[in-house]
PDB file of C-alpha atoms in Angstrom:
ATOM      1  CA  ASP A  21      81.108  76.199  37.431  1.00 58.00           C
ATOM      2  CA  ALA A  22      81.148  73.296  39.848  1.00 57.00           C
ATOM      3  CA  LYS A  23      81.058  69.877  38.213  1.00 85.00           C
ATOM      4  CA  THR A  24      79.515  66.539  39.037  1.00 92.00           C
ATOM      5  CA  THR A  25      80.477  62.978  38.138  1.00 93.00           C
ATOM      6  CA  GLN A  26      77.931  60.211  37.735  1.00 95.00           C
ATOM      7  CA  PRO A  27      78.065  56.650  36.387  1.00 96.00           C
ATOM      8  CA  ASN A  28      76.874  56.460  32.788  1.00 95.00           C
ATOM      9  CA  SER A  29      74.292  53.784  33.466  1.00 97.00           C
ATOM     10  CA  MET A  30      72.774  51.602  36.168  1.00 97.00           C
ATOM     11  CA  GLU A  31      70.270  48.790  36.299  1.00 96.00           C
ATOM     12  CA  SER A  32      67.754  47.883  38.929  1.00 96.00           C
ATOM     13  CA  ASN A  33      65.038  45.307  39.367  1.00 96.00           C
ATOM     14  CA  GLU A  34      61.482  46.501  39.706  1.00 96.00           C
ATOM     15  CA  GLU A  35      60.263  47.004  43.274  1.00 95.00           C
ATOM     16  CA  GLU A  36      63.820  47.204  44.621  1.00 95.00           C
ATOM     17  CA  PRO A  37      65.578  50.306  45.992  1.00 95.00           C
ATOM     18  CA  VAL A  38      67.998  52.181  43.753  1.00 97.00           C
ATOM     19  CA  HIS A  39      70.945  54.235  44.918  1.00 97.00           C
ATOM     20  CA  LEU A  40      72.238  56.683  42.319  1.00 97.00           C
ATOM     21  CA  PRO A  41      75.603  58.187  43.300  1.00 97.00           C
ATOM     22  CA  CYS A  42      77.027  61.580  42.427  1.00 96.00           C
ATOM     23  CA  ASN A  43      80.483  62.960  43.167  1.00 95.00           C
ATOM     24  CA  HIS A  44      81.002  66.697  43.486  1.00 93.00           C
ATOM     25  CA  SER A  45      84.403  67.069  45.112  1.00 92.00           C
ATOM     26  CA  THR A  46      84.736  70.765  44.160  1.00 89.00           C
ATOM     27  CA  ILE A  47      81.463  71.800  45.758  1.00 90.00           C
ATOM     28  CA  SER A  48      81.508  75.113  47.593  1.00 88.00           C
ATOM     29  CA  GLY A  49      79.606  76.112  50.702  1.00 87.00           C
ATOM     30  CA  THR A  50      76.909  77.954  48.775  1.00 84.00           C
ATOM     31  CA  ASP A  51      76.217  75.223  46.199  1.00 88.00           C
ATOM     32  CA  TYR A  52      72.873  73.463  46.353  1.00 89.00           C
ATOM     33  CA  ILE A  53      72.620  69.884  45.088  1.00 92.00           C
ATOM     34  CA  HIS A  54      69.720  69.393  42.694  1.00 93.00           C
ATOM     35  CA  TRP A  55      68.508  66.217  41.017  1.00 95.00           C
ATOM     36  CA  TYR A  56      66.445  66.167  37.869  1.00 96.00           C
ATOM     37  CA  ARG A  57      65.374  63.282  35.684  1.00 97.00           C
ATOM     38  CA  GLN A  58      64.472  63.083  32.033  1.00 96.00           C
ATOM     39  CA  LEU A  59      61.986  60.458  30.945  1.00 95.00           C
ATOM     40  CA  PRO A  60      62.181  59.335  27.305  1.00 91.00           C
ATOM     41  CA  SER A  61      61.024  62.011  24.865  1.00 90.00           C
ATOM     42  CA  GLN A  62      60.232  64.487  27.647  1.00 94.00           C
ATOM     43  CA  GLY A  63      61.816  67.528  29.218  1.00 95.00           C
ATOM     44  CA  PRO A  64      63.701  67.184  32.494  1.00 95.00           C
ATOM     45  CA  GLU A  65      61.662  67.233  35.681  1.00 95.00           C
ATOM     46  CA  TYR A  66      62.647  68.189  39.204  1.00 94.00           C
ATOM     47  CA  VAL A  67      63.209  65.350  41.659  1.00 96.00           C
ATOM     48  CA  ILE A  68      64.743  66.761  44.827  1.00 95.00           C
ATOM     49  CA  HIS A  69      67.342  69.193  46.134  1.00 93.00           C
ATOM     50  CA  GLY A  70      69.325  69.818  49.307  1.00 92.00           C
ATOM     51  CA  LEU A  71      72.159  71.782  50.857  1.00 91.00           C
ATOM     52  CA  THR A  72      73.582  69.908  53.851  1.00 92.00           C
ATOM     53  CA  SER A  73      70.920  67.736  55.466  1.00 91.00           C
ATOM     54  CA  ASN A  74      69.297  64.643  54.023  1.00 93.00           C
ATOM     55  CA  VAL A  75      65.980  65.332  52.337  1.00 93.00           C
ATOM     56  CA  ASN A  76      62.875  63.283  51.642  1.00 94.00           C
ATOM     57  CA  ASN A  77      59.937  63.940  49.381  1.00 91.00           C
ATOM     58  CA  ARG A  78      57.242  61.871  47.703  1.00 90.00           C
ATOM     59  CA  MET A  79      59.524  60.964  44.808  1.00 89.00           C
ATOM     60  CA  ALA A  80      62.832  60.158  46.440  1.00 95.00           C
ATOM     61  CA  SER A  81      65.339  60.722  49.211  1.00 97.00           C
ATOM     62  CA  LEU A  82      68.616  62.601  48.985  1.00 97.00           C
ATOM     63  CA  ALA A  83      71.497  61.539  51.186  1.00 97.00           C
ATOM     64  CA  ILE A  84      74.333  64.065  51.391  1.00 97.00           C
ATOM     65  CA  ALA A  85      77.757  63.101  52.696  1.00 96.00           C
ATOM     66  CA  GLU A  86      78.998  64.942  55.745  1.00 95.00           C
ATOM     67  CA  ASP A  87      81.787  66.629  53.747  1.00 94.00           C
ATOM     68  CA  ARG A  88      79.257  67.325  50.944  1.00 94.00           C
ATOM     69  CA  LYS A  89      81.653  65.960  48.329  1.00 94.00           C
ATOM     70  CA  SER A  90      79.144  63.332  47.276  1.00 96.00           C
ATOM     71  CA  SER A  91      75.449  62.611  47.405  1.00 96.00           C
ATOM     72  CA  THR A  92      73.112  59.733  46.642  1.00 97.00           C
ATOM     73  CA  LEU A  93      69.633  59.829  45.206  1.00 98.00           C
ATOM     74  CA  ILE A  94      67.534  57.005  46.605  1.00 97.00           C
ATOM     75  CA  LEU A  95      64.451  55.667  44.886  1.00 97.00           C
ATOM     76  CA  HIS A  96      62.848  53.459  47.493  1.00 94.00           C
ATOM     77  CA  ARG A  97      60.986  51.133  45.137  1.00 94.00           C
ATOM     78  CA  ALA A  98      61.887  51.383  41.500  1.00 95.00           C
ATOM     79  CA  THR A  99      59.087  51.061  38.978  1.00 96.00           C
ATOM     80  CA  LEU A 100      59.252  50.756  35.216  1.00 96.00           C
ATOM     81  CA  ARG A 101      58.185  54.394  35.014  1.00 95.00           C
ATOM     82  CA  ASP A 102      61.357  55.418  36.833  1.00 96.00           C
ATOM     83  CA  ALA A 103      63.482  54.448  33.827  1.00 97.00           C
ATOM     84  CA  ALA A 104      65.093  57.745  32.861  1.00 97.00           C
ATOM     85  CA  VAL A 105      68.315  59.719  32.795  1.00 96.00           C
ATOM     86  CA  TYR A 106      69.027  61.163  36.236  1.00 97.00           C
ATOM     87  CA  TYR A 107      71.059  64.375  36.454  1.00 96.00           C
ATOM     88  CA  CYS A 108      72.901  65.598  39.517  1.00 94.00           C
ATOM     89  CA  ILE A 109      73.462  69.354  39.317  1.00 91.00           C
ATOM     90  CA  LEU A 110      75.148  71.934  41.505  1.00 89.00           C
ATOM     91  CA  ARG A 111      73.639  75.390  41.647  1.00 84.00           C
ATOM     92  CA  THR A 112      75.316  78.260  43.439  1.00 77.00           C
ATOM     93  CA  SER A 113      72.990  80.235  45.674  1.00 73.00           C
ATOM     94  CA  GLY A 114      71.998  83.480  44.007  1.00 72.00           C
ATOM     95  CA  THR A 115      72.698  82.246  40.469  1.00 73.00           C
ATOM     96  CA  TYR A 116      70.095  81.134  38.006  1.00 75.00           C
ATOM     97  CA  LYS A 117      72.143  78.692  35.979  1.00 80.00           C
ATOM     98  CA  TYR A 118      72.103  74.901  35.977  1.00 83.00           C
ATOM     99  CA  ILE A 119      75.029  73.045  34.414  1.00 82.00           C
ATOM    100  CA  PHE A 120      73.794  69.618  33.382  1.00 86.00           C
ATOM    101  CA  GLY A 121      76.327  66.784  33.251  1.00 84.00           C
ATOM    102  CA  THR A 122      75.986  63.546  31.336  1.00 87.00           C
ATOM    103  CA  GLY A 123      73.671  61.964  33.905  1.00 94.00           C
ATOM    104  CA  THR A 124      73.017  58.315  34.766  1.00 97.00           C
ATOM    105  CA  ARG A 125      70.732  56.292  32.554  1.00 97.00           C
ATOM    106  CA  LEU A 126      68.652  54.075  34.855  1.00 97.00           C
ATOM    107  CA  LYS A 127      67.221  50.902  33.431  1.00 97.00           C
ATOM    108  CA  VAL A 128      64.525  49.139  35.455  1.00 97.00           C
ATOM    109  CA  LEU A 129      64.061  45.444  34.806  1.00 96.00           C
ATOM    110  CA  ALA A 130      60.652  43.844  35.162  1.00 92.00           C
TER     111      ALA A 130
ATOM    112  CA  ASP B   1      46.571  73.108  31.969  1.00 66.00           C
ATOM    113  CA  THR B   2      50.086  72.796  30.579  1.00 70.00           C
ATOM    114  CA  ALA B   3      52.594  74.669  32.733  1.00 91.00           C
ATOM    115  CA  VAL B   4      55.275  75.279  30.073  1.00 96.00           C
ATOM    116  CA  SER B   5      54.273  74.878  26.456  1.00 96.00           C
ATOM    117  CA  GLN B   6      56.299  75.100  23.278  1.00 97.00           C
ATOM    118  CA  THR B   7      55.339  75.408  19.624  1.00 97.00           C
ATOM    119  CA  PRO B   8      55.918  73.742  17.343  1.00 97.00           C
ATOM    120  CA  LYS B   9      56.690  70.290  18.687  1.00 96.00           C
ATOM    121  CA  TYR B  10      58.480  69.314  15.481  1.00 97.00           C
ATOM    122  CA  LEU B  11      60.161  71.549  12.923  1.00 97.00           C
ATOM    123  CA  VAL B  12      61.773  70.301   9.728  1.00 98.00           C
ATOM    124  CA  THR B  13      63.404  72.866   7.488  1.00 97.00           C
ATOM    125  CA  GLN B  14      66.114  73.438   4.906  1.00 97.00           C
ATOM    126  CA  MET B  15      69.564  74.832   5.554  1.00 97.00           C
ATOM    127  CA  GLY B  16      69.683  78.599   5.260  1.00 97.00           C
ATOM    128  CA  ASN B  17      66.087  79.172   6.338  1.00 97.00           C
ATOM    129  CA  ASP B  18      64.990  81.319   9.274  1.00 97.00           C
ATOM    130  CA  LYS B  19      62.664  79.828  11.889  1.00 97.00           C
ATOM    131  CA  SER B  20      61.172  80.646  15.280  1.00 97.00           C
ATOM    132  CA  ILE B  21      60.225  78.562  18.295  1.00 98.00           C
ATOM    133  CA  LYS B  22      57.783  79.879  20.867  1.00 97.00           C
ATOM    134  CA  CYS B  23      57.478  79.209  24.587  1.00 97.00           C
ATOM    135  CA  GLU B  24      54.803  80.179  27.066  1.00 97.00           C
ATOM    136  CA  GLN B  25      54.479  79.508  30.799  1.00 96.00           C
ATOM    137  CA  ASN B  26      51.376  79.982  32.913  1.00 95.00           C
ATOM    138  CA  LEU B  27      53.096  79.521  36.269  1.00 91.00           C
ATOM    139  CA  GLY B  28      53.609  83.191  37.018  1.00 89.00           C
ATOM    140  CA  HIS B  29      57.385  82.748  36.912  1.00 90.00           C
ATOM    141  CA  ASP B  30      59.757  85.615  36.277  1.00 89.00           C
ATOM    142  CA  THR B  31      62.675  83.758  34.681  1.00 91.00           C
ATOM    143  CA  MET B  32      62.748  81.699  31.511  1.00 94.00           C
ATOM    144  CA  TYR B  33      65.440  79.676  29.750  1.00 94.00           C
ATOM    145  CA  TRP B  34      66.344  78.078  26.456  1.00 96.00           C
ATOM    146  CA  TYR B  35      68.359  74.843  26.476  1.00 95.00           C
ATOM    147  CA  LYS B  36      69.710  72.819  23.564  1.00 95.00           C
ATOM    148  CA  GLN B  37      69.966  69.018  23.707  1.00 95.00           C
ATOM    149  CA  ASP B  38      72.071  67.569  20.923  1.00 91.00           C
ATOM    150  CA  SER B  39      72.115  64.065  19.484  1.00 85.00           C
ATOM    151  CA  LYS B  40      74.463  62.887  22.233  1.00 82.00           C
ATOM    152  CA  LYS B  41      71.862  64.046  24.769  1.00 83.00           C
ATOM    153  CA  PHE B  42      74.014  66.772  26.306  1.00 85.00           C
ATOM    154  CA  LEU B  43      71.703  69.440  27.713  1.00 89.00           C
ATOM    155  CA  LYS B  44      73.273  72.874  27.473  1.00 91.00           C
ATOM    156  CA  ILE B  45      71.911  76.224  28.573  1.00 92.00           C
ATOM    157  CA  MET B  46      71.720  78.896  25.869  1.00 93.00           C
ATOM    158  CA  PHE B  47      69.885  81.923  27.237  1.00 92.00           C
ATOM    159  CA  SER B  48      67.949  83.127  30.228  1.00 91.00           C
ATOM    160  CA  TYR B  49      65.641  86.071  30.763  1.00 91.00           C
ATOM    161  CA  ASN B  50      64.552  87.523  34.081  1.00 88.00           C
ATOM    162  CA  ASN B  51      61.647  89.947  33.949  1.00 86.00           C
ATOM    163  CA  LYS B  52      62.198  90.377  30.191  1.00 84.00           C
ATOM    164  CA  GLU B  53      65.895  91.143  30.599  1.00 88.00           C
ATOM    165  CA  LEU B  54      68.661  88.916  29.266  1.00 89.00           C
ATOM    166  CA  ILE B  55      70.729  87.580  32.178  1.00 87.00           C
ATOM    167  CA  ILE B  56      72.486  84.557  30.656  1.00 85.00           C
ATOM    168  CA  ASN B  57      73.968  84.337  27.169  1.00 86.00           C
ATOM    169  CA  GLU B  58      76.198  81.316  26.779  1.00 86.00           C
ATOM    170  CA  THR B  59      78.447  81.929  23.760  1.00 77.00           C
ATOM    171  CA  VAL B  60      75.687  81.093  21.351  1.00 86.00           C
ATOM    172  CA  PRO B  61      76.161  82.164  17.692  1.00 91.00           C
ATOM    173  CA  ASN B  62      74.464  85.466  16.980  1.00 91.00           C
ATOM    174  CA  ARG B  63      72.236  83.684  14.465  1.00 96.00           C
ATOM    175  CA  PHE B  64      70.223  82.796  17.568  1.00 95.00           C
ATOM    176  CA  SER B  65      68.185  85.681  18.931  1.00 94.00           C
ATOM    177  CA  PRO B  66      65.912  85.246  21.924  1.00 94.00           C
ATOM    178  CA  LYS B  67      63.093  87.645  22.592  1.00 93.00           C
ATOM    179  CA  SER B  68      60.878  87.996  25.650  1.00 93.00           C
ATOM    180  CA  PRO B  69      57.823  90.164  24.953  1.00 92.00           C
ATOM    181  CA  ASP B  70      56.595  89.653  28.517  1.00 92.00           C
ATOM    182  CA  LYS B  71      57.391  87.502  31.552  1.00 91.00           C
ATOM    183  CA  ALA B  72      55.230  84.646  30.341  1.00 95.00           C
ATOM    184  CA  HIS B  73      56.786  84.293  26.888  1.00 96.00           C
ATOM    185  CA  LEU B  74      60.236  83.574  25.538  1.00 96.00           C
ATOM    186  CA  ASN B  75      60.764  83.039  21.830  1.00 96.00           C
ATOM    187  CA  LEU B  76      63.836  81.873  19.956  1.00 97.00           C
ATOM    188  CA  HIS B  77      64.517  83.013  16.423  1.00 97.00           C
ATOM    189  CA  ILE B  78      67.222  81.294  14.407  1.00 96.00           C
ATOM    190  CA  ASN B  79      68.614  82.820  11.213  1.00 96.00           C
ATOM    191  CA  SER B  80      70.420  80.996   8.426  1.00 97.00           C
ATOM    192  CA  LEU B  81      69.884  77.540   9.872  1.00 97.00           C
ATOM    193  CA  GLU B  82      72.799  75.092   9.708  1.00 97.00           C
ATOM    194  CA  LEU B  83      72.919  71.313   9.916  1.00 96.00           C
ATOM    195  CA  GLY B  84      74.501  71.553  13.373  1.00 94.00           C
ATOM    196  CA  ASP B  85      71.455  73.362  14.686  1.00 96.00           C
ATOM    197  CA  SER B  86      69.506  70.104  14.546  1.00 96.00           C
ATOM    198  CA  ALA B  87      68.637  69.290  18.153  1.00 96.00           C
ATOM    199  CA  VAL B  88      65.827  69.330  20.677  1.00 97.00           C
ATOM    200  CA  TYR B  89      65.286  72.771  22.168  1.00 97.00           C
ATOM    201  CA  PHE B  90      63.775  72.977  25.641  1.00 97.00           C
ATOM    202  CA  CYS B  91      62.230  75.976  27.278  1.00 97.00           C
ATOM    203  CA  ALA B  92      62.144  76.178  31.075  1.00 95.00           C
ATOM    204  CA  SER B  93      60.910  78.607  33.680  1.00 94.00           C
ATOM    205  CA  THR B  94      61.440  79.325  37.351  1.00 90.00           C
ATOM    206  CA  SER B  95      60.814  81.960  39.959  1.00 84.00           C
ATOM    207  CA  VAL B  96      63.877  83.575  41.451  1.00 77.00           C
ATOM    208  CA  THR B  97      61.833  85.688  43.828  1.00 67.00           C
ATOM    209  CA  ALA B  98      60.681  82.596  45.717  1.00 53.00           C
ATOM    210  CA  GLY B  99      63.970  82.504  47.548  1.00 55.00           C
ATOM    211  CA  ALA B 100      67.480  81.940  46.299  1.00 45.00           C
ATOM    212  CA  GLN B 101      67.634  78.449  47.729  1.00 47.00           C
ATOM    213  CA  TYR B 102      64.728  77.019  45.798  1.00 59.00           C
ATOM    214  CA  ASN B 103      64.696  77.496  42.071  1.00 68.00           C
ATOM    215  CA  GLU B 104      62.981  74.431  40.698  1.00 86.00           C
ATOM    216  CA  GLN B 105      62.881  74.704  36.937  1.00 90.00           C
ATOM    217  CA  PHE B 106      59.857  73.546  34.988  1.00 93.00           C
ATOM    218  CA  PHE B 107      60.649  72.333  31.495  1.00 95.00           C
ATOM    219  CA  GLY B 108      58.527  72.299  28.382  1.00 96.00           C
ATOM    220  CA  PRO B 109      58.073  69.211  26.192  1.00 96.00           C
ATOM    221  CA  GLY B 110      60.746  70.287  23.728  1.00 97.00           C
ATOM    222  CA  THR B 111      60.865  71.252  20.059  1.00 98.00           C
ATOM    223  CA  ARG B 112      62.697  68.828  17.793  1.00 97.00           C
ATOM    224  CA  LEU B 113      64.383  70.839  15.050  1.00 97.00           C
ATOM    225  CA  THR B 114      65.712  68.988  12.022  1.00 97.00           C
ATOM    226  CA  VAL B 115      67.740  70.911   9.463  1.00 97.00           C
ATOM    227  CA  LEU B 116      68.114  69.174   6.094  1.00 96.00           C
TER     228      LEU B 116
END
């Protein structure tokens, strides 16, 4: 199973952009990059996913390096409600399994 | 309407007891999962069912027995509970027929199991 590496924790000020990095140097051509987040006392929730191209949705943007060995989740304006653990996950096309890593705990300062 | 629901939300029991956790999804998904999140917050997959058939079984002790009576339900029965079983158990669901590239998982609120 492909693995990801993320910083244990990050801090951001409210209303500022946040860039959450993820390294996945062993990624294969059929691995999709998924991001989930887990708010306190809740189950994980989907944020965004991509394969090769950068992706945008209402929650965030995903920037994928050209060699696909790393990616960055971008929250354009952090709010206090964005404080959570953010997980970067690789999922091989055709498989149904997510392998969660340790994630990055994001703290948003008012 | 809650998409993925679990009962109970909290479960406190003695070592050696047998207990069940139930999960239901109303999203029309065909695949359901059980995850365990321990005290260090590691989230680890345990089982997955697709159309009522077991497709993932991750070296979980055989005291844990999942059961899927239909596509919308996945239950987890645990025999002879041990202290190490204390954790939060999350149910999740997805649709694998929507296309292999997009398998967003929807998670339930979790069941916090405490074994005394």
